[in-house]
mmCIF file of C-alpha atoms and ligand atoms in Angstrom:
data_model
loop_
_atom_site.group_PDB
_atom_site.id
_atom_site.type_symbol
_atom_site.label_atom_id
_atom_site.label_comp_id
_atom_site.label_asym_id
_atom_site.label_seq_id
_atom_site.Cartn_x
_atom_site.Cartn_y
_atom_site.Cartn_z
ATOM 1 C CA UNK A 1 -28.776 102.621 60.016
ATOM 2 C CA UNK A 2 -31.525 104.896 62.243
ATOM 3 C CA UNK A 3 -29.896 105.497 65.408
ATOM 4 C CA UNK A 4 -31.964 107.327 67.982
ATOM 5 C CA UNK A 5 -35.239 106.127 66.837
ATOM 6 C CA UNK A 6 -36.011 103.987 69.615
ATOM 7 C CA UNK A 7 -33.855 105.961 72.271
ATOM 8 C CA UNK A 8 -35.335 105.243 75.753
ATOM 9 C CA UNK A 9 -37.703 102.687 74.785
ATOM 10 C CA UNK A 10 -37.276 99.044 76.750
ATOM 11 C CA UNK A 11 -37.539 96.103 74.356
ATOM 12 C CA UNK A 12 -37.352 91.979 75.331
ATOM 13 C CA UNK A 13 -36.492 89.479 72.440
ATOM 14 C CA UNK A 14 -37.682 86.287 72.618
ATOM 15 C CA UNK A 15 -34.991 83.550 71.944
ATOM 16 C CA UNK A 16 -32.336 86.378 71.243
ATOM 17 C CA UNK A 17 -29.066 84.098 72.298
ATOM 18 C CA UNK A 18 -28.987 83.470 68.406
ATOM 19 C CA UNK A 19 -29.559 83.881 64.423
ATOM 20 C CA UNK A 20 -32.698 86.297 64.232
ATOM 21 C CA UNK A 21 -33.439 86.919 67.455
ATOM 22 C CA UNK A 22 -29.697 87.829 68.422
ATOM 23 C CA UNK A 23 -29.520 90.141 64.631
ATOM 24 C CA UNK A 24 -32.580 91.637 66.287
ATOM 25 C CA UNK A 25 -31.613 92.902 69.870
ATOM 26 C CA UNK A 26 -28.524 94.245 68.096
ATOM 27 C CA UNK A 27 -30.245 96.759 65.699
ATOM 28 C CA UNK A 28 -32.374 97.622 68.851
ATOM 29 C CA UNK A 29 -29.794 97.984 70.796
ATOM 30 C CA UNK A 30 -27.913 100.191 67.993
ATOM 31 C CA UNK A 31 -31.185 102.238 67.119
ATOM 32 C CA UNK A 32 -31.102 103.214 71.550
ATOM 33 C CA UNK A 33 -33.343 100.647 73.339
ATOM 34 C CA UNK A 34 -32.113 98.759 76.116
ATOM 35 C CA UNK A 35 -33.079 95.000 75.196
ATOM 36 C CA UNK A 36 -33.996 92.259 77.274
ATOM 37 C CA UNK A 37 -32.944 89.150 75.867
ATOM 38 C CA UNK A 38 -34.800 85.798 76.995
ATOM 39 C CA UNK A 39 -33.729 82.588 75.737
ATOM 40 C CA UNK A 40 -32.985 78.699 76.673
ATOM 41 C CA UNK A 41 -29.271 78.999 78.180
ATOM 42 C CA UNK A 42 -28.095 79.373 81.898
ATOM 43 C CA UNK A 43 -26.471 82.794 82.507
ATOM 44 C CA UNK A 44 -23.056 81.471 82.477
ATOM 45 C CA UNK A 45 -23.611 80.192 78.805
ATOM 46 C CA UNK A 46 -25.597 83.740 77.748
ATOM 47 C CA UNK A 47 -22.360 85.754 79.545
ATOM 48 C CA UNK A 48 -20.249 86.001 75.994
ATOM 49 C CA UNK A 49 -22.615 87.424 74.205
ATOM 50 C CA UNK A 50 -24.484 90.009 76.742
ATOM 51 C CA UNK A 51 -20.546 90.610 76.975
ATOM 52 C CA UNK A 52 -20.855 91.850 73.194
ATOM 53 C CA UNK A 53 -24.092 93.459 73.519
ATOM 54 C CA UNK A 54 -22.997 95.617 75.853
ATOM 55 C CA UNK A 55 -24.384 97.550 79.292
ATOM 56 C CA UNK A 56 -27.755 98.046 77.325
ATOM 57 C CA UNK A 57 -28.690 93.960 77.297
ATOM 58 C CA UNK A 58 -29.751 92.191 79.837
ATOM 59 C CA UNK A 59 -30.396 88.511 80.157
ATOM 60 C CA UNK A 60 -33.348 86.241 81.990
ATOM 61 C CA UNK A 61 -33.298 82.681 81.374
ATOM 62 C CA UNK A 62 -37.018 81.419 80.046
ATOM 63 C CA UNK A 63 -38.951 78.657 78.547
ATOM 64 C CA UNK A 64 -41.777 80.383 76.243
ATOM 65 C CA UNK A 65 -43.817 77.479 76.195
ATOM 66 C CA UNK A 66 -43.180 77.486 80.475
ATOM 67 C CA UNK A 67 -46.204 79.343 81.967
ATOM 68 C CA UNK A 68 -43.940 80.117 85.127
ATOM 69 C CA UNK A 69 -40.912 81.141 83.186
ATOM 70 C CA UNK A 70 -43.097 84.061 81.818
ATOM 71 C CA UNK A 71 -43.684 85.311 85.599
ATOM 72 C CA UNK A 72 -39.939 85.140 86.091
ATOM 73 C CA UNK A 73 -39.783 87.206 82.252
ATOM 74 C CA UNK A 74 -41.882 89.508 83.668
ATOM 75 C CA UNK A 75 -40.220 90.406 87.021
ATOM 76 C CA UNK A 76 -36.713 91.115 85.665
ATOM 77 C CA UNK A 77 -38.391 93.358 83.173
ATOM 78 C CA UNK A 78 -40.329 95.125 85.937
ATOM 79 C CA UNK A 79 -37.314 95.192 88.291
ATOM 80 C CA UNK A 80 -35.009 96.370 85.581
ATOM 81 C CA UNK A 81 -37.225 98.584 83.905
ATOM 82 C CA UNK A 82 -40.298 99.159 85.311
ATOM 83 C CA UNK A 83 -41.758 99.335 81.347
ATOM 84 C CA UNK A 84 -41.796 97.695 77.855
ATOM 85 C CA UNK A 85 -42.312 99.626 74.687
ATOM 86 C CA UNK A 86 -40.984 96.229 72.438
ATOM 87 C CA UNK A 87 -42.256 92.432 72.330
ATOM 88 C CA UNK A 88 -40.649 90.897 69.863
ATOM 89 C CA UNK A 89 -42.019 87.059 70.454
ATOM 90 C CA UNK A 90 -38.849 85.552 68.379
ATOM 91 C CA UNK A 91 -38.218 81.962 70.026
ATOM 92 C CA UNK A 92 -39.487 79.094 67.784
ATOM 93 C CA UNK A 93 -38.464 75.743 66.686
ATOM 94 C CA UNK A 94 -39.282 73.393 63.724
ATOM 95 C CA UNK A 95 -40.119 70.143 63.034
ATOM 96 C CA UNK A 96 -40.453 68.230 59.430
ATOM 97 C CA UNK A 97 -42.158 65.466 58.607
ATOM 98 C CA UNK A 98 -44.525 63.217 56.627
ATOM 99 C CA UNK A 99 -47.810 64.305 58.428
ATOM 100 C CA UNK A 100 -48.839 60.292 58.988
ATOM 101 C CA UNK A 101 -44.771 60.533 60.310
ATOM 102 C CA UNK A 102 -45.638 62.855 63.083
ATOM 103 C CA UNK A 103 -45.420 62.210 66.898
ATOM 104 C CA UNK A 104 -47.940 63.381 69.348
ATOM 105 C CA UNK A 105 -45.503 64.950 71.456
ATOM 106 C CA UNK A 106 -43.656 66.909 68.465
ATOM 107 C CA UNK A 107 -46.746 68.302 67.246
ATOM 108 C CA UNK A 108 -47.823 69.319 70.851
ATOM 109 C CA UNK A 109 -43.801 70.507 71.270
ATOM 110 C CA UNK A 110 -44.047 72.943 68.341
ATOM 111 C CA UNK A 111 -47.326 73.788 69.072
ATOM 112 C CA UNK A 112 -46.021 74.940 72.464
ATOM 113 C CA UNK A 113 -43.082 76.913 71.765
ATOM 114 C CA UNK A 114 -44.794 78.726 68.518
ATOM 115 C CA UNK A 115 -47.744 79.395 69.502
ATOM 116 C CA UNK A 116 -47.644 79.026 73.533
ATOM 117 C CA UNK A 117 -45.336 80.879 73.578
ATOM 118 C CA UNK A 118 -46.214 84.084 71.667
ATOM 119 C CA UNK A 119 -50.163 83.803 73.548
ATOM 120 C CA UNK A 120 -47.981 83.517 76.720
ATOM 121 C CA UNK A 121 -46.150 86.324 76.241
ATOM 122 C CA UNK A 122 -48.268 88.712 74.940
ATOM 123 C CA UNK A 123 -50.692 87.613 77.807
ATOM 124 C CA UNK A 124 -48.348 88.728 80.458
ATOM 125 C CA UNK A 125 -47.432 91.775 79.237
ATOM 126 C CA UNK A 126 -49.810 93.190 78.242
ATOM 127 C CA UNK A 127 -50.500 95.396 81.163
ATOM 128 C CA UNK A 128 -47.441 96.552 81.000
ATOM 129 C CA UNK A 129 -47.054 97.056 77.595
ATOM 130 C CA UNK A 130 -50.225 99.280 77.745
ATOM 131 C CA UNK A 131 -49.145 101.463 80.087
ATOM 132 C CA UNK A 132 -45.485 102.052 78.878
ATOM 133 C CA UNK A 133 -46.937 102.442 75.686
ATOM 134 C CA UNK A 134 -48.827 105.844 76.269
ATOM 135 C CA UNK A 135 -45.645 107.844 76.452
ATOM 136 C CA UNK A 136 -44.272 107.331 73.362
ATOM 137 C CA UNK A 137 -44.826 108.092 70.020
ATOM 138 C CA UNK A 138 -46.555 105.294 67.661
ATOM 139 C CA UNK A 139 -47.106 102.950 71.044
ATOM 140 C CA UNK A 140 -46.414 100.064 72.104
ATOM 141 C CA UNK A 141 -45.677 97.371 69.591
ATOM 142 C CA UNK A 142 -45.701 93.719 69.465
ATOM 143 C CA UNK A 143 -43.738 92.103 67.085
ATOM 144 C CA UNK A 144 -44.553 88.284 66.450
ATOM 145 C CA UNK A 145 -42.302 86.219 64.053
ATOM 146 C CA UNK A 146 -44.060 84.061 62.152
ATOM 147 C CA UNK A 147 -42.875 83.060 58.559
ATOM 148 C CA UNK A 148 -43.688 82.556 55.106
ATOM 149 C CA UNK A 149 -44.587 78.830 56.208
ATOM 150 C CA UNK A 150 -47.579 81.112 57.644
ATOM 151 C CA UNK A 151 -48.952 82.008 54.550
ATOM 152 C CA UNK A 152 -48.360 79.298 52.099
ATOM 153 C CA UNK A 153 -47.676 75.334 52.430
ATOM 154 C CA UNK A 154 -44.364 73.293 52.164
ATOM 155 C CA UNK A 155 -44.513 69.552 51.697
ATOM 156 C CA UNK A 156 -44.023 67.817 55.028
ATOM 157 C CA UNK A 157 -43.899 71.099 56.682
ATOM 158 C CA UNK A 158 -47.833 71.166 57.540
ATOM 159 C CA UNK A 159 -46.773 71.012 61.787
ATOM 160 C CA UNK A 160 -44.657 73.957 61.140
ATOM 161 C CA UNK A 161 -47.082 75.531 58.610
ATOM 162 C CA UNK A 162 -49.849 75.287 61.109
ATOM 163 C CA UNK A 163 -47.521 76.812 64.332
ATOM 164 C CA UNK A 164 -46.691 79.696 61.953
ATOM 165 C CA UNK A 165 -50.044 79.853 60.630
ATOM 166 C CA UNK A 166 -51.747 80.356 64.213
ATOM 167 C CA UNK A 167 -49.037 83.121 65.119
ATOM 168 C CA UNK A 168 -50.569 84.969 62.086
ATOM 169 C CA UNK A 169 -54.163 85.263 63.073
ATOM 170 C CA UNK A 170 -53.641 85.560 66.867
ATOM 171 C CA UNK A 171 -51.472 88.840 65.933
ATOM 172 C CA UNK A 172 -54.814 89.694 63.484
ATOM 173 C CA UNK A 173 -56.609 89.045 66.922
ATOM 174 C CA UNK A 174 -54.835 90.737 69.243
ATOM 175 C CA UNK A 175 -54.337 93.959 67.029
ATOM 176 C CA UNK A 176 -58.326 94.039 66.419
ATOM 177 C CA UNK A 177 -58.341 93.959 70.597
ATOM 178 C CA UNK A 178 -56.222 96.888 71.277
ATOM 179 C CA UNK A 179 -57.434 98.806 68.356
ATOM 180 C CA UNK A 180 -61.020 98.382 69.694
ATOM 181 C CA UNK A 181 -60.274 99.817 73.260
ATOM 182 C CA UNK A 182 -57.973 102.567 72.234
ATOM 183 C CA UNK A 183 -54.696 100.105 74.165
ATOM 184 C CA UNK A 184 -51.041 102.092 72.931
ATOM 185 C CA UNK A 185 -50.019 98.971 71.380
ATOM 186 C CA UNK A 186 -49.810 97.590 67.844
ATOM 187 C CA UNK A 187 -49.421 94.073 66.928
ATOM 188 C CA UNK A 188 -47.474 92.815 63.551
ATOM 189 C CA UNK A 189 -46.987 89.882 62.386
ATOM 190 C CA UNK A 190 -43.047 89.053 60.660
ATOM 191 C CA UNK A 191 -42.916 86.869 57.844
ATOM 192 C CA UNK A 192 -39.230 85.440 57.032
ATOM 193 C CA UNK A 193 -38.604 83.678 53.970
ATOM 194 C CA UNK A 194 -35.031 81.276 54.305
ATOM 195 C CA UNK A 195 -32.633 83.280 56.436
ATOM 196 C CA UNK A 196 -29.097 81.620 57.523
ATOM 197 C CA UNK A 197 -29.277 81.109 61.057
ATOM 198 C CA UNK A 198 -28.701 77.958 63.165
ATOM 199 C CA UNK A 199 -32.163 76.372 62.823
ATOM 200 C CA UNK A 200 -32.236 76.593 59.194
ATOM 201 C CA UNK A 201 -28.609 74.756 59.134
ATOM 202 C CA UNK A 202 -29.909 72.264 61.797
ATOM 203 C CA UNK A 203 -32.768 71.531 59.689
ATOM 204 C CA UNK A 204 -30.880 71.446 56.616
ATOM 205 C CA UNK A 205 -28.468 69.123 58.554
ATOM 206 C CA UNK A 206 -31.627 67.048 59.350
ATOM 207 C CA UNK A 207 -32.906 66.827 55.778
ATOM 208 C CA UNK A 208 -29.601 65.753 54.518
ATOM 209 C CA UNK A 209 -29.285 63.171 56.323
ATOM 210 C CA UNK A 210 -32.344 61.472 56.093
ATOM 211 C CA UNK A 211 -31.413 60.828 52.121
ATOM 212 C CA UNK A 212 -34.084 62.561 51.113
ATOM 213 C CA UNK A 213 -31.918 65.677 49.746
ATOM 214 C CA UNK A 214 -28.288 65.816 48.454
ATOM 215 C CA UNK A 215 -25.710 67.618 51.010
ATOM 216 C CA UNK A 216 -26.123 71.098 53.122
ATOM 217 C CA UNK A 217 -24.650 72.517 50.613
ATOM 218 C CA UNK A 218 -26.681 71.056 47.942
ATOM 219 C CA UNK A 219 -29.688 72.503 49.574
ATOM 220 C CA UNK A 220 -28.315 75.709 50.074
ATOM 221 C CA UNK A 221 -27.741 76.002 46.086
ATOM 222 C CA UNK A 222 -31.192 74.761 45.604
ATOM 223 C CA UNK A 223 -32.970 77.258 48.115
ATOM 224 C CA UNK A 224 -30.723 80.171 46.628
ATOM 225 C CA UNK A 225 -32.309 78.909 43.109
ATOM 226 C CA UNK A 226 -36.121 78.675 43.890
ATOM 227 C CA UNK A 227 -35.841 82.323 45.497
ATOM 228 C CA UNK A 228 -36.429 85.106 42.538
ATOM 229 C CA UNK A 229 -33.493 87.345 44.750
ATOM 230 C CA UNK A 230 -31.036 84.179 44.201
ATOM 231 C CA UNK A 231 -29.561 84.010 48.036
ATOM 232 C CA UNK A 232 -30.916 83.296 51.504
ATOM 233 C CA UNK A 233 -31.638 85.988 53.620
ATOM 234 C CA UNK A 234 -29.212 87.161 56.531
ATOM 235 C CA UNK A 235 -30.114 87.710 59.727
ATOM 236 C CA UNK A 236 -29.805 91.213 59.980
ATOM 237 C CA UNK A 237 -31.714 91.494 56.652
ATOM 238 C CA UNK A 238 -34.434 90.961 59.079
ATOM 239 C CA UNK A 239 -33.618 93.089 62.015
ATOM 240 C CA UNK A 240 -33.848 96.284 60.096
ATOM 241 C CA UNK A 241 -37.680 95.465 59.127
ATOM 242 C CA UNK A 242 -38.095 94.499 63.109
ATOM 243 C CA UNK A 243 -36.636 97.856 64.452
ATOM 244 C CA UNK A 244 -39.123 99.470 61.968
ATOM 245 C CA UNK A 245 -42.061 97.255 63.307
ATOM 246 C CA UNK A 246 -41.432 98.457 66.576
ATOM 247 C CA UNK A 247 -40.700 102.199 66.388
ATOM 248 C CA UNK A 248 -42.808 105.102 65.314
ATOM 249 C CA UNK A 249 -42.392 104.704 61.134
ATOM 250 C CA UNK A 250 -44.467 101.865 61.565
ATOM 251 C CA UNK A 251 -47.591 103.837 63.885
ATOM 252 C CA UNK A 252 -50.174 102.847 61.650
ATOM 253 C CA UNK A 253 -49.512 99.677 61.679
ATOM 254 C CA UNK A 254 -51.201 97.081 63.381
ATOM 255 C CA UNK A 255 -52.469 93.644 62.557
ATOM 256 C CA UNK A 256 -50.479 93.711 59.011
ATOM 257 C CA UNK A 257 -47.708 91.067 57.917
ATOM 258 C CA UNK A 258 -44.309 92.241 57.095
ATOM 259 C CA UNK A 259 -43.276 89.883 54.205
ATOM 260 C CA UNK A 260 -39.140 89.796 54.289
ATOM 261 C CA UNK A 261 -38.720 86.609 51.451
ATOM 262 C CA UNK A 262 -36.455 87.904 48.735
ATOM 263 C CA UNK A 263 -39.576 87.232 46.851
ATOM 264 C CA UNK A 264 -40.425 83.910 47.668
ATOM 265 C CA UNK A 265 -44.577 84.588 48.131
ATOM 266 C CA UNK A 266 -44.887 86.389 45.150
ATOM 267 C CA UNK A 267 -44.014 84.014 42.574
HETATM 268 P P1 NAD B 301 -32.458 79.871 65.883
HETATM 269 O O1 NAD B 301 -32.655 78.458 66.279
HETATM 270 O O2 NAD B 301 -31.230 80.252 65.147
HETATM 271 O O3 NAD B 301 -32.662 80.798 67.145
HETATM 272 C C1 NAD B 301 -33.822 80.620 67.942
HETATM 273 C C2 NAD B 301 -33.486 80.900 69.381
HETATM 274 O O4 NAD B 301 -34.687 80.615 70.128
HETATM 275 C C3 NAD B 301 -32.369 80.023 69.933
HETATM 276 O O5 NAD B 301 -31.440 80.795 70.637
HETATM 277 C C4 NAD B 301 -33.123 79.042 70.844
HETATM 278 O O6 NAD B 301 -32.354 78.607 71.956
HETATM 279 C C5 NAD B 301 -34.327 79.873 71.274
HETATM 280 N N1 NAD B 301 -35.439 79.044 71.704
HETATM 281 C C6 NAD B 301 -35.912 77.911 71.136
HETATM 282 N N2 NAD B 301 -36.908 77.393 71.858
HETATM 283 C C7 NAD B 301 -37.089 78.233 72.908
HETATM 284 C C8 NAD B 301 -37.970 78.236 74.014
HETATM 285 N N3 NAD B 301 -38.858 77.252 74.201
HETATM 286 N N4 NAD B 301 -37.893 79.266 74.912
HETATM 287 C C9 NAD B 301 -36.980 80.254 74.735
HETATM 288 N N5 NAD B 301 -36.097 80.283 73.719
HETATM 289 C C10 NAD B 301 -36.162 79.286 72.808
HETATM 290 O O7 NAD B 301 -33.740 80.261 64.993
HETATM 291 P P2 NAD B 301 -34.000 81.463 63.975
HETATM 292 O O8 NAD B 301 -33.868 80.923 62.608
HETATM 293 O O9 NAD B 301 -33.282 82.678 64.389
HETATM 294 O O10 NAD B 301 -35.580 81.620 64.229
HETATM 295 C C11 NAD B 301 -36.144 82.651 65.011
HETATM 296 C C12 NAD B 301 -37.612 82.728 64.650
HETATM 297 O O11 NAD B 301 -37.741 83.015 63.269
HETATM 298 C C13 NAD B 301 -38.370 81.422 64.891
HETATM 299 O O12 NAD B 301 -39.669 81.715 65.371
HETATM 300 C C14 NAD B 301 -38.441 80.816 63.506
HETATM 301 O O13 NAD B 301 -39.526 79.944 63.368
HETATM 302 C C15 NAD B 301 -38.592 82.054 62.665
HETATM 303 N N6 NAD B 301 -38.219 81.925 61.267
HETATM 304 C C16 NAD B 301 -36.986 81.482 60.905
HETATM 305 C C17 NAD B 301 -36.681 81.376 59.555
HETATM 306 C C18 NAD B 301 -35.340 80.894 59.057
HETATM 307 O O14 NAD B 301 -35.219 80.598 57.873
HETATM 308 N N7 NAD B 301 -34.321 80.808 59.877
HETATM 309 C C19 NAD B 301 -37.629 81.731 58.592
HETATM 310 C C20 NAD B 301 -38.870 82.194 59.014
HETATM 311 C C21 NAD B 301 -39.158 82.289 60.352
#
């Protein structure tokens, strides 16, 4: 593990209570930042594990898909910190489907978390970001966590696909933007393939039992088949590639996708 890399740099994690999110603000945590995590849960729930993280994590409760919650985001950052080297825009949800299956309001709910929520946040920091990001070395970086359901299709994923799919370009957008007026801040795009965390289970769960699969476990041995490194990811398996996004071993990086699949896109 690089510790020191990111000494002194501020960082908030999107949906950081759990699986990649949480794996996330750890390694940043461990590699020096201080870490703002922002996530669905009152305080009282979020105590236990700010408990484990330590004096270097703080909490702010926050919709990402809530335009106000952003505002309230930004002012515990501010009042905290004053600065933000890190963005890692982490909260997302799923939703599976036949597409003729699909509800308005779960397409519009995806559509609001995944990609709301990553416009939303990069919108309101950006000021910030591009000021903090002028005194240190690579800038300021943006992390957005899309997934390999960005790149290629799943059957009766298309909702999913398409939130994922958005994330990708808007990072492609946004990195083109600073780039062209010289901003200190990069923008990546993340691109999980299956990694073990609660919203894979819950989906799993999901997909069990609507008889269309066998059992969890089941689909488990069937994901671990189809990819070419024979096991699901874990989530700190993805943390490592997010402390590089947003440090300086990644400064000429920006508007690239960091493919972490176990192989899954290049079959
Ligand atoms: P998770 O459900 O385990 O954790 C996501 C966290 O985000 C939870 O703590 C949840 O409460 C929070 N969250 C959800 N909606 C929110 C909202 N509106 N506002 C604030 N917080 C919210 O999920 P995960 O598997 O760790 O996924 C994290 C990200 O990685 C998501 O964007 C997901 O789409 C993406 N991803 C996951 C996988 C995978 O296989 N697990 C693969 C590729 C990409």
């Amino acid at each position: 593990m690089t510790i020191g890399k990111l000494e002194g740099r501020i960082a908030l994690v999107t949906g950081g209570l759990r699986g990649i999110g949480l794996a996330s603000a750890r390694r940043l945590i461990a590699d020096g930042a201080a870490v703002v995590i922002s996530d669905l849960d009152d305080s009282a729930a979020a105590a236990p594990i700010l408990a484990e993280l330590g004096p270097a994590a703080s909490y702010v409760r926050a919709d990402v898909s809530a335009e106000a919650d952003w505002q309230t985001a930004h002012a515990h950052v501010n009042e905290r910190h004053g600065r933000l080297h890190i963005l890692v825009n982490n909260a997302g949800t799923d939703l599976t489907g036949a597409v003729e299956s699909l509800a308005m309001a779960d397409w519009r709910r995806i559509m609001a978390v995944n990609v709301d929520g990553v416009f939303l946040g990069t919108r309101t920091f950006t000021p910030l970001l591009a000021a903090s990001g002028a005194e240190v070395a690579g800038g300021a970086s943006i992390i957005n966590v899309s997934s390999i359901m960005g790149l290629v299709g799943m059957s009766e994923v298309s909702a999913y696909n398409a939130s994922k799919g958005a994330v990708r370009m808007f990072t492609k957008g946004i990195a083109m933007e600073f780039a062209a007026k010289r901003m200190p801040i990069r923008a990546n795009s993340l691109h999980p393939g299956f990694v073990e965390t609660p919203l894979l289970h819950a989906g799993f769960e999901r997909w069990a039992a609507s008889g269309a699969a066998g059992s969890v476990e089941d689909l488990i041995d069937g994901m671990n088949a189809a990819t070419p490194i024979g096991r699901l990811a874990q989530p700190d398996e993805i943390a490592g590639p997010v402390a590089f996004l947003a440090g300086p071993d990644s400064s000429y990086m920006t508007g690239a996708e960091l493919v972490i699949d176990g192989g899954w896109t290049a079959q």
